[in-house]
XYZ file of C-alpha atoms in Angstrom:
630
model
C 11.540 -0.811 -21.689
C 12.616 2.505 -22.383
C 10.008 4.528 -20.891
C 10.091 3.259 -17.213
C 14.307 4.561 -17.521
C 14.397 7.626 -15.311
C 16.432 10.978 -16.139
C 18.371 9.458 -12.869
C 19.671 6.613 -15.149
C 20.966 9.340 -17.251
C 21.962 11.286 -14.391
C 23.956 8.280 -13.346
C 25.433 8.467 -15.747
C 26.304 11.337 -17.175
C 28.132 11.790 -13.303
C 30.140 8.646 -13.546
C 31.613 11.062 -17.279
C 31.588 13.816 -15.893
C 34.506 12.191 -13.570
C 36.585 11.295 -16.886
C 37.180 14.192 -18.029
C 39.432 16.049 -16.276
C 41.389 14.606 -12.724
C 41.570 18.282 -11.173
C 37.472 19.453 -12.414
C 37.908 23.773 -13.773
C 36.816 25.858 -10.556
C 34.161 27.940 -11.903
C 32.985 30.898 -8.712
C 30.719 29.893 -6.375
C 32.125 26.346 -6.517
C 34.446 24.233 -4.760
C 37.627 22.649 -6.670
C 37.895 19.430 -4.981
C 41.656 18.935 -5.175
C 43.197 15.737 -4.874
C 40.289 13.313 -6.445
C 42.341 9.781 -5.169
C 41.396 7.213 -8.220
C 38.380 4.519 -7.731
C 40.460 1.435 -6.340
C 38.927 -1.731 -8.541
C 36.643 -1.786 -6.073
C 35.851 0.634 -6.550
C 34.781 0.739 -9.777
C 33.383 -3.157 -9.570
C 31.460 -1.963 -6.340
C 29.869 1.033 -8.983
C 29.131 -1.840 -11.934
C 27.010 -3.645 -9.741
C 24.621 -0.421 -8.635
C 24.767 -0.132 -11.882
C 23.590 -3.691 -12.525
C 21.089 -3.086 -10.205
C 19.912 -0.227 -10.980
C 18.859 -1.857 -14.792
C 17.709 -5.138 -12.719
C 15.062 -2.877 -10.381
C 14.080 -0.390 -12.858
C 13.488 -3.435 -15.368
C 11.198 -6.077 -12.573
C 13.702 -8.402 -14.274
C 13.077 -9.853 -10.568
C 11.134 -8.649 -6.882
C 13.405 -5.992 -5.440
C 14.689 -7.700 -1.687
C 15.936 -10.493 -4.148
C 17.023 -7.832 -6.986
C 18.819 -6.382 -3.255
C 20.038 -9.688 -1.627
C 22.423 -11.084 -4.975
C 23.486 -7.588 -5.224
C 24.496 -7.816 -1.694
C 26.046 -10.873 -2.137
C 27.956 -11.097 -4.844
C 29.370 -8.302 -2.796
C 30.428 -10.061 0.054
C 31.927 -13.051 -2.420
C 33.855 -11.009 -3.811
C 35.117 -9.302 -1.105
C 34.106 -5.933 -1.954
C 32.330 -6.014 1.778
C 33.201 -9.025 4.861
C 30.947 -11.289 6.044
C 30.055 -9.267 9.050
C 29.608 -6.166 7.368
C 26.453 -8.563 4.930
C 24.680 -8.815 7.922
C 24.903 -5.159 9.686
C 21.090 -5.231 8.880
C 19.743 -8.383 10.020
C 21.092 -7.187 13.335
C 20.002 -3.797 13.638
C 17.778 -2.091 15.253
C 16.129 -1.030 13.200
C 14.307 -4.034 11.078
C 13.226 -5.483 13.976
C 11.645 -1.706 14.991
C 9.207 -1.986 11.082
C 8.848 -5.917 11.810
C 6.971 -5.609 14.861
C 4.835 -1.631 13.851
C 3.743 -4.688 11.133
C 2.708 -6.137 14.333
C 0.960 -3.164 15.749
C -0.712 -1.843 12.686
C -2.032 -5.077 12.088
C -3.448 -5.528 15.851
C -5.161 -1.956 15.084
C -6.762 -3.225 11.306
C -8.463 -6.840 12.980
C -10.318 -4.270 15.468
C -12.131 -2.423 13.649
C -10.417 0.686 14.108
C -9.025 1.719 10.509
C -12.358 -0.021 9.454
C -14.286 2.962 11.534
C -11.836 5.689 10.497
C -12.315 5.180 7.105
C -15.936 4.587 7.207
C -16.284 8.443 9.595
C -14.007 10.325 8.041
C -15.782 11.473 5.313
C -17.754 14.594 5.587
C -21.534 15.757 4.302
C -20.469 18.134 2.359
C -20.577 18.455 -1.622
C -17.746 22.043 -1.711
C -14.620 20.833 -3.286
C -12.441 22.308 -1.063
C -14.075 21.742 2.211
C -15.502 17.734 1.063
C -10.692 17.328 0.475
C -9.894 19.543 3.875
C -11.900 16.792 5.302
C -10.895 13.577 4.200
C -6.740 14.207 2.857
C -6.034 15.762 6.957
C -7.662 12.964 9.486
C -5.712 10.819 6.440
C -2.187 12.706 7.058
C -2.850 12.935 10.709
C -3.086 9.569 10.613
C -0.240 8.424 8.373
C 2.203 9.683 10.377
C 1.672 7.282 13.153
C 0.959 4.384 10.921
C 2.172 2.430 7.635
C 0.259 5.057 4.859
C -0.528 1.499 3.105
C -2.545 0.100 5.417
C -4.282 3.973 5.209
C -4.604 3.551 0.874
C -5.506 -0.184 0.568
C -8.533 1.130 3.059
C -9.586 4.332 2.399
C -9.535 3.706 -1.382
C -13.008 1.180 -1.680
C -14.379 4.055 1.346
C -13.972 6.878 -1.987
C -14.396 5.651 -4.729
C -17.823 4.739 -3.465
C -17.843 8.017 -1.667
C -17.145 9.752 -4.578
C -19.410 7.963 -7.155
C -22.209 8.058 -4.211
C -22.415 12.537 -5.484
C -22.342 11.713 -8.936
C -18.497 12.391 -9.566
C -15.114 11.084 -10.677
C -13.257 8.515 -8.239
C -9.357 10.684 -10.022
C -10.736 13.581 -8.168
C -10.198 11.999 -4.885
C -7.961 9.779 -5.597
C -4.347 10.463 -6.516
C -5.221 13.369 -3.188
C -5.190 10.021 -1.348
C -2.232 8.615 -1.754
C -0.047 11.811 -1.678
C -1.403 12.802 1.446
C -0.913 9.478 3.156
C 2.868 10.369 2.313
C 3.230 13.992 4.195
C 1.434 13.056 6.455
C 4.524 10.273 6.615
C 7.201 13.727 7.183
C 5.909 14.821 11.372
C 6.690 11.770 13.414
C 9.942 9.233 13.087
C 7.943 6.143 12.673
C 5.869 7.674 10.010
C 7.271 6.276 7.506
C 9.564 3.384 7.744
C 12.227 5.768 5.888
C 12.039 7.330 8.646
C 13.756 4.896 11.382
C 16.200 4.090 7.974
C 17.642 6.523 8.316
C 17.703 7.482 12.029
C 19.063 3.779 12.637
C 21.781 5.871 10.521
C 22.706 8.064 11.993
C 23.225 6.460 15.402
C 25.937 4.348 13.658
C 27.945 8.053 12.534
C 26.687 9.347 16.727
C 24.680 6.661 19.231
C 22.664 10.930 20.276
C 22.214 12.410 16.478
C 19.390 9.955 16.406
C 16.002 12.111 16.395
C 13.071 12.288 19.494
C 9.826 11.306 18.679
C 8.335 15.105 17.122
C 11.518 16.608 16.131
C 10.505 15.596 11.687
C 8.025 17.517 12.473
C 9.791 20.825 12.663
C 10.330 20.239 9.295
C 7.402 18.116 8.044
C 4.267 19.818 9.663
C 5.005 23.070 7.261
C 5.229 20.491 4.776
C 2.442 18.497 5.252
C 0.074 22.178 5.111
C 1.925 23.645 2.649
C 1.110 20.430 0.827
C -2.633 19.758 1.476
C -3.769 22.363 -0.156
C -1.273 22.304 -3.428
C -3.050 18.822 -3.554
C -5.645 20.037 -3.597
C -5.484 23.397 -5.313
C -4.011 21.399 -8.121
C -5.995 18.625 -8.371
C -8.600 20.462 -9.230
C -7.746 21.601 -12.063
C -5.744 18.850 -13.246
C -6.618 15.630 -12.243
C -9.091 13.964 -14.741
C -12.482 13.144 -15.009
C -12.022 9.552 -16.911
C -13.419 7.233 -14.546
C -17.486 6.186 -16.552
C -19.988 7.507 -13.175
C -22.429 5.755 -14.516
C -20.886 2.539 -15.757
C -18.934 2.435 -12.063
C -22.035 2.697 -10.165
C -23.154 -0.376 -12.137
C -20.374 -2.066 -11.384
C -19.661 -1.588 -7.589
C -19.568 -4.843 -4.690
C -23.025 -5.594 -3.964
C -24.147 -4.762 -0.196
C -25.162 -7.923 2.344
C -28.177 -8.448 4.429
C -28.806 -9.644 7.934
C -31.326 -10.618 9.655
C -30.830 -10.760 12.828
C -33.422 -11.234 16.511
C -34.187 -8.988 19.143
C -33.738 -10.979 22.391
C -34.544 -9.827 25.558
C -30.861 -9.352 26.906
C -30.473 -7.330 23.479
C -29.200 -3.360 24.662
C -31.100 -1.630 22.051
C -35.019 -3.099 23.868
C -37.187 -0.028 24.179
C -34.666 2.477 22.531
C -34.838 4.075 18.898
C -32.619 4.025 16.638
C -31.608 7.696 17.983
C -30.651 6.878 20.705
C -28.005 3.044 19.968
C -27.277 4.419 16.123
C -23.127 5.084 16.345
C -23.084 3.195 19.580
C -23.981 -0.453 18.400
C -24.796 0.444 14.221
C -24.786 3.031 12.518
C -29.091 3.760 11.459
C -28.548 4.122 8.258
C -27.767 0.506 8.362
C -31.030 -0.458 9.630
C -33.636 -1.230 6.371
C -35.988 -2.752 7.645
C -38.172 -4.214 11.551
C -40.003 -6.706 11.656
C -42.576 -6.834 13.961
C -46.046 -9.551 14.899
C -45.767 -10.459 10.336
C -46.260 -6.677 9.615
C -42.882 -4.586 7.973
C -41.169 -1.083 8.729
C -39.574 -0.225 5.590
C -37.428 2.439 6.070
C -38.162 3.436 9.405
C -37.452 6.533 11.132
C -35.188 7.662 13.409
C -37.142 7.772 16.786
C -39.039 4.187 16.390
C -38.600 2.512 18.845
C -36.947 -1.775 18.880
C -38.698 -4.174 20.965
C -37.670 -6.923 22.123
C -38.382 -10.369 19.503
C -37.835 -7.693 16.559
C -36.349 -9.650 13.015
C -33.935 -6.861 12.288
C -32.351 -6.236 8.477
C -29.516 -4.601 8.010
C -27.312 -3.620 5.066
C -23.929 -3.131 4.187
C -20.598 -4.330 3.568
C -20.140 -8.258 4.782
C -18.029 -5.967 7.780
C -20.712 -4.028 9.757
C -22.925 -7.270 8.899
C -21.024 -8.687 11.064
C -20.529 -6.006 13.340
C -23.660 -6.772 15.267
C -22.435 -10.289 16.068
C -20.135 -8.454 19.244
C -23.468 -6.825 20.450
C -24.667 -8.688 23.633
C -28.274 -9.954 23.427
C -28.681 -9.838 19.040
C -28.974 -12.846 17.866
C -28.467 -13.581 14.246
C -31.957 -15.267 12.438
C -29.945 -17.462 10.707
C -27.692 -19.099 12.867
C -29.313 -18.202 16.726
C -26.465 -21.103 18.283
C -24.330 -19.610 15.995
C -21.907 -17.607 18.524
C -18.481 -15.258 16.601
C -15.364 -14.572 18.095
C -15.288 -10.924 17.149
C -11.534 -11.122 18.307
C -11.134 -14.381 15.151
C -13.109 -13.759 12.668
C -13.245 -15.263 9.226
C -15.340 -15.107 5.515
C -16.143 -16.741 3.061
C -17.891 -15.941 0.387
C -18.788 -20.188 -1.822
C -20.790 -21.260 -4.779
C -21.735 -24.635 -4.454
C -21.324 -26.904 -7.244
C -23.363 -28.815 -9.426
C -21.802 -32.679 -7.761
C -22.439 -31.132 -4.298
C -22.933 -32.871 -1.583
C -25.436 -29.732 -0.170
C -27.999 -29.750 -3.421
C -31.223 -30.630 -3.081
C -30.328 -31.022 0.858
C -31.190 -27.755 3.336
C -29.241 -25.845 6.021
C -30.086 -27.847 8.835
C -31.321 -30.765 7.543
C -27.006 -31.380 6.633
C -26.230 -29.898 9.952
C -23.766 -27.630 8.024
C -22.245 -25.530 10.406
C -21.108 -29.055 12.522
C -19.838 -30.623 9.241
C -18.493 -27.768 7.360
C -16.970 -25.115 10.757
C -18.973 -21.862 9.103
C -22.499 -20.755 9.986
C -24.131 -19.265 6.460
C -25.741 -15.928 6.837
C -26.926 -16.100 3.667
C -27.984 -17.322 0.704
C -28.171 -15.360 -2.922
C -29.655 -17.318 -6.217
C -29.171 -15.706 -9.381
C -27.795 -12.649 -8.177
C -31.213 -11.815 -5.207
C -30.831 -13.309 -2.232
C -33.825 -15.279 -1.299
C -35.514 -14.195 1.919
C -36.653 -16.070 4.603
C -35.025 -19.267 7.039
C -31.857 -19.990 5.348
C -31.610 -24.174 7.293
C -34.779 -24.251 5.023
C -34.216 -23.012 1.507
C -33.852 -25.844 -0.473
C -29.559 -25.714 -2.650
C -28.675 -25.452 -5.730
C -26.268 -26.412 -7.805
C -24.734 -22.102 -8.631
C -26.135 -20.626 -4.875
C -23.516 -18.863 -3.822
C -23.234 -19.389 0.358
C -21.683 -16.105 2.633
C -19.886 -17.479 5.305
C -18.636 -16.958 8.737
C -16.202 -18.792 11.037
C -14.489 -18.278 14.144
C -11.266 -19.587 13.138
C -10.210 -19.512 9.731
C -12.046 -21.437 6.842
C -10.672 -25.315 5.956
C -12.529 -24.781 2.369
C -9.537 -26.777 1.172
C -11.482 -30.050 2.254
C -14.961 -29.225 0.792
C -13.763 -28.700 -3.374
C -16.295 -30.813 -4.466
C -19.009 -28.696 -3.055
C -17.645 -25.412 -3.184
C -16.311 -22.926 -5.597
C -14.395 -19.929 -3.985
C -15.395 -16.683 -5.101
C -14.538 -14.657 -2.445
C -11.469 -16.390 -0.636
C -10.953 -16.767 3.405
C -10.490 -13.066 5.283
C -10.072 -12.320 7.827
C -12.589 -9.529 9.442
C -12.080 -6.383 11.202
C -14.877 -6.722 13.865
C -15.602 -3.340 16.236
C -15.877 -4.083 19.504
C -15.687 -0.883 21.152
C -13.829 -1.845 24.397
C -11.580 -4.235 23.256
C -11.302 -1.403 20.386
C -10.699 1.403 23.712
C -8.098 -0.793 24.096
C -6.448 -1.522 22.242
C -5.816 2.762 21.047
C -5.194 3.617 24.675
C -1.822 1.075 24.197
C -0.842 2.347 20.470
C -0.869 6.199 22.715
C 0.532 4.828 25.901
C 3.378 3.580 23.581
C 3.989 7.103 21.626
C 4.000 8.631 24.870
C 6.905 6.321 25.680
C 8.097 6.693 22.961
C 7.770 10.964 22.644
C 9.325 11.028 26.660
C 12.391 9.730 25.251
C 12.468 5.615 25.320
C 13.740 4.250 22.266
C 10.812 3.557 19.537
C 11.982 -0.307 19.506
C 11.429 -0.563 23.476
C 8.363 1.120 22.603
C 6.146 -0.643 19.675
C 7.915 -3.934 21.696
C 6.129 -3.094 24.947
C 3.225 -1.769 22.290
C 3.490 -4.737 20.696
C 3.417 -7.857 23.460
C 0.335 -6.397 25.593
C -1.559 -6.740 21.875
C -0.734 -10.294 22.388
C -0.700 -10.712 25.400
C -4.411 -8.961 26.075
C -5.209 -11.425 23.194
C -6.053 -8.458 20.958
C -4.012 -9.959 17.816
C -2.993 -13.966 17.678
C 0.879 -15.018 17.476
C -0.331 -16.160 14.255
C -1.710 -13.085 13.583
C 0.821 -11.164 14.083
C 3.818 -13.588 12.046
C 1.534 -13.821 9.498
C 1.122 -9.542 9.435
C 5.300 -9.511 8.877
C 6.448 -7.534 5.128
C 9.840 -9.887 5.653
C 9.710 -9.000 1.597
C 10.262 -5.568 2.554
C 12.774 -6.724 5.499
C 14.927 -8.718 3.284
C 15.129 -5.750 1.046
C 15.527 -3.009 3.157
C 18.074 -5.440 4.622
C 20.567 -6.403 2.267
C 20.605 -2.380 1.071
C 22.636 -1.164 4.360
C 24.857 -4.498 3.311
C 25.367 -2.603 -0.686
C 25.504 0.886 1.348
C 28.362 -0.634 3.593
C 29.738 -1.315 0.221
C 29.009 1.874 -1.045
C 31.287 4.207 1.580
C 33.492 1.050 2.706
C 35.185 1.447 -1.040
C 35.286 5.209 -1.941
C 32.318 5.702 -3.804
C 30.632 7.814 -1.177
C 33.209 10.058 -1.464
C 34.189 10.093 -5.241
C 30.857 10.799 -5.975
C 30.090 12.863 -3.806
C 32.845 15.511 -4.662
C 31.217 15.689 -7.598
C 28.292 16.671 -6.303
C 29.988 19.705 -4.596
C 31.513 20.127 -7.613
C 27.771 21.239 -8.717
C 25.705 22.644 -5.921
C 29.065 24.771 -3.936
C 29.050 24.985 -0.534
C 26.090 27.171 -0.121
C 24.119 25.132 2.836
C 20.680 26.015 1.029
C 22.163 24.806 -2.530
C 23.299 22.295 -1.166
C 20.241 21.107 1.219
C 18.464 22.155 -2.262
C 21.283 19.332 -4.480
C 21.082 16.391 -1.779
C 16.954 16.753 -1.520
C 16.771 16.636 -5.623
C 18.849 13.998 -6.482
C 17.888 11.907 -3.880
C 13.962 12.701 -4.585
C 15.078 11.599 -8.219
C 16.989 7.776 -7.242
C 12.846 7.987 -5.065
C 10.846 8.382 -8.627
C 13.093 4.972 -9.489
C 13.694 3.191 -6.648
C 12.066 2.055 -3.298
C 12.127 5.022 -0.469
C 14.333 2.596 1.606
C 16.261 2.238 -1.215
C 17.052 5.461 -2.133
C 17.805 6.829 1.608
C 20.577 3.929 2.835
C 22.091 4.447 -0.758
C 22.275 7.880 -1.441
C 22.752 8.417 3.050
C 27.157 7.959 2.662
C 27.239 9.984 -0.727
C 24.686 12.899 1.267
C 27.112 12.885 4.441
C 30.175 12.930 1.881
C 29.268 15.718 0.750
C 28.825 17.671 4.201
C 31.645 16.389 5.401
C 33.900 17.498 1.986
C 32.797 20.841 2.048
C 33.518 21.216 5.744
C 30.402 20.710 7.378
C 31.542 18.272 10.172
C 28.865 18.791 13.272
C 27.084 17.139 15.499
C 23.831 19.439 13.697
C 25.588 19.230 10.772
C 25.251 15.324 11.067
C 21.280 15.732 11.469
C 20.803 18.396 8.962
C 22.490 14.992 6.298
C 20.060 12.525 8.125
C 16.552 15.107 7.307
C 17.449 15.748 3.811
C 18.101 12.678 2.467
C 14.550 10.727 5.055
C 12.879 13.975 3.208
C 14.139 13.582 -0.003
C 13.631 10.045 -0.142
C 9.674 10.151 0.591
C 10.280 13.208 -2.128
C 8.702 10.376 -5.004
C 4.773 11.523 -6.972
C 6.032 11.730 -9.981
C 5.532 8.456 -11.204
C 3.280 6.151 -10.545
C 5.865 3.090 -10.149
C 7.070 6.122 -7.360
C 5.195 4.384 -4.061
C 2.982 1.271 -3.448
C -0.149 3.671 -2.966
C 0.286 4.891 -6.292
C 0.487 1.736 -7.527
C -2.922 0.712 -5.210
C -4.772 4.547 -7.189
C -3.590 3.566 -9.914
C -6.664 1.058 -11.138
C -8.993 2.422 -9.263
C -9.493 5.950 -10.216
C -8.771 5.549 -14.327
C -4.934 7.158 -14.311
C -2.550 7.741 -17.108
C 1.713 8.935 -16.725
C 0.331 11.413 -17.466
C -2.062 11.906 -14.316
C 0.743 11.765 -11.613
C 3.207 13.621 -14.128
C 1.032 16.949 -14.051
C 0.090 16.592 -10.354
C 3.693 15.215 -9.220
C 6.146 17.772 -10.609
C 4.132 20.323 -9.200
C 3.905 18.876 -5.407
C 7.768 17.684 -6.067
C 9.562 20.470 -6.122
C 7.552 22.342 -3.643
C 8.298 20.468 -1.299
C 12.696 20.101 -2.518
C 11.393 24.643 -2.088
C 10.462 24.089 1.547
C 12.985 22.312 2.936
C 15.734 23.858 0.434
C 14.658 26.430 3.147
C 13.644 25.292 6.199
C 16.729 22.191 6.716
C 19.823 24.099 7.197
C 17.242 26.701 9.419
C 16.550 24.281 11.626
C 19.287 21.881 11.577
C 21.876 24.004 10.818
C 25.138 23.279 8.192
C 28.538 24.408 10.912
């Protein structure tokens, strides 16, 4: 586990060692001699001991971070370091509620197909590397300014991997830039990262009027994002590896699903060309075949006219095929009477077991939809789809069934009949009218926050509208909330309060002031550097909560106590805590792309060190100018 111990831990012990060298530190040119250093009480040293144990537990991953933080907070409360009221300060914060509601907002965008549609349309057609990357990273960074970047990276990773392989290029050239771009976009708005919301809450605890406006962080965040995107692309072109074997990876990609649909009289596709309806009802390239009067038209041309009674064969991923159920008058050839609720659609893939009741029978004879609560969209045998009417296929053990249902499929009731190979999954069905409404509510949320309505109220209003309009179900909303993250943040508030009330924050602030001096730009650089180092091994939220009181004490000891100085410290900690590019463990999005990109630790080090220190330099130059320390 030695490799997991970062320079941060050595810095931590070094600071304690420096504290004990002398009660009166030697004054050096340009440095401040912090006279009258007060020795810490037993509570202060006990808190430092708890912090050291907590850091080791987090780095060695002994228990999940939320449990480690909760135990640390509990010990501090039981020993009287903090009061019960201080223990619960995080749980009663509107920051926690805001983050929980934002989880619901983002999940609503996801289940209504907005993110899936975004990921499918963001990929550029050009083969020029710089234009490709700008075409991908600019939209990703822009979107991450308004939503959880983890969701974006989860959505984009398989899409971008497939895109790279289609160009006969290694996905490793694309996925680290994806993760980095999603982080730098979050610098630009109040809701760009949960850390920004946490710092906003901490500032308001100090002064109710000291919080950030919605786009205020963009004054420093936008220059950081723009410069960073150019650096990410430039550095990545030369330092990112070609490690994934393209030929092997292409063979391992997931198979496409196919779906057959009958065009009825009421369908809006009737008597219109593929080119006319492409983009509005489906992507033209998904339509691979038209069967008309027992004649097959393979790879139909854009000007081919769709007629009533045509049997259309589509090929794509399961979401794209499922979306076609939302087109009026387009009936599934496999199950014409099946109606999919586009707001609550589920997909499962199962294999028929040897002892299954289905073996030797057809779907029609056993009335599958009524008895099993789902509709079979396709049957695969030996990896190939069985063509023809699904209801008439005689089923055999080992056959794979692709199931769609309008509610969560209760597959556990049929364990005797099936093996799961793809457990029940909520589909993201894009319905133009519903998606437009969801997007309009999101825009309204941003506008209200921009006009000055507290972010908690604007997010709460959007969430209530989503539930009221049935854009998301109550159950789905509850499941979307990431409870372990909320527990981690709430517990971190209590630990941070202990750092403040025991004098530990002031103690280490004196040391940092001795190292970096009182010059506003050097002080900003020092705070950004220390917070960034902590963020490489701790979650950015934890780093922000623990280091904000220390950074604030540094500013106060240097004589910077004005309103603008308070906000300046907040921006430093917010930027520094999200500046975690050097280790794959530094940010959750790095871990998402780590495996699919075939990366090594050194890949993040080579690319991340440059970006990390560049952002520190930009922040060091801009933050004291925009929010002067005075």
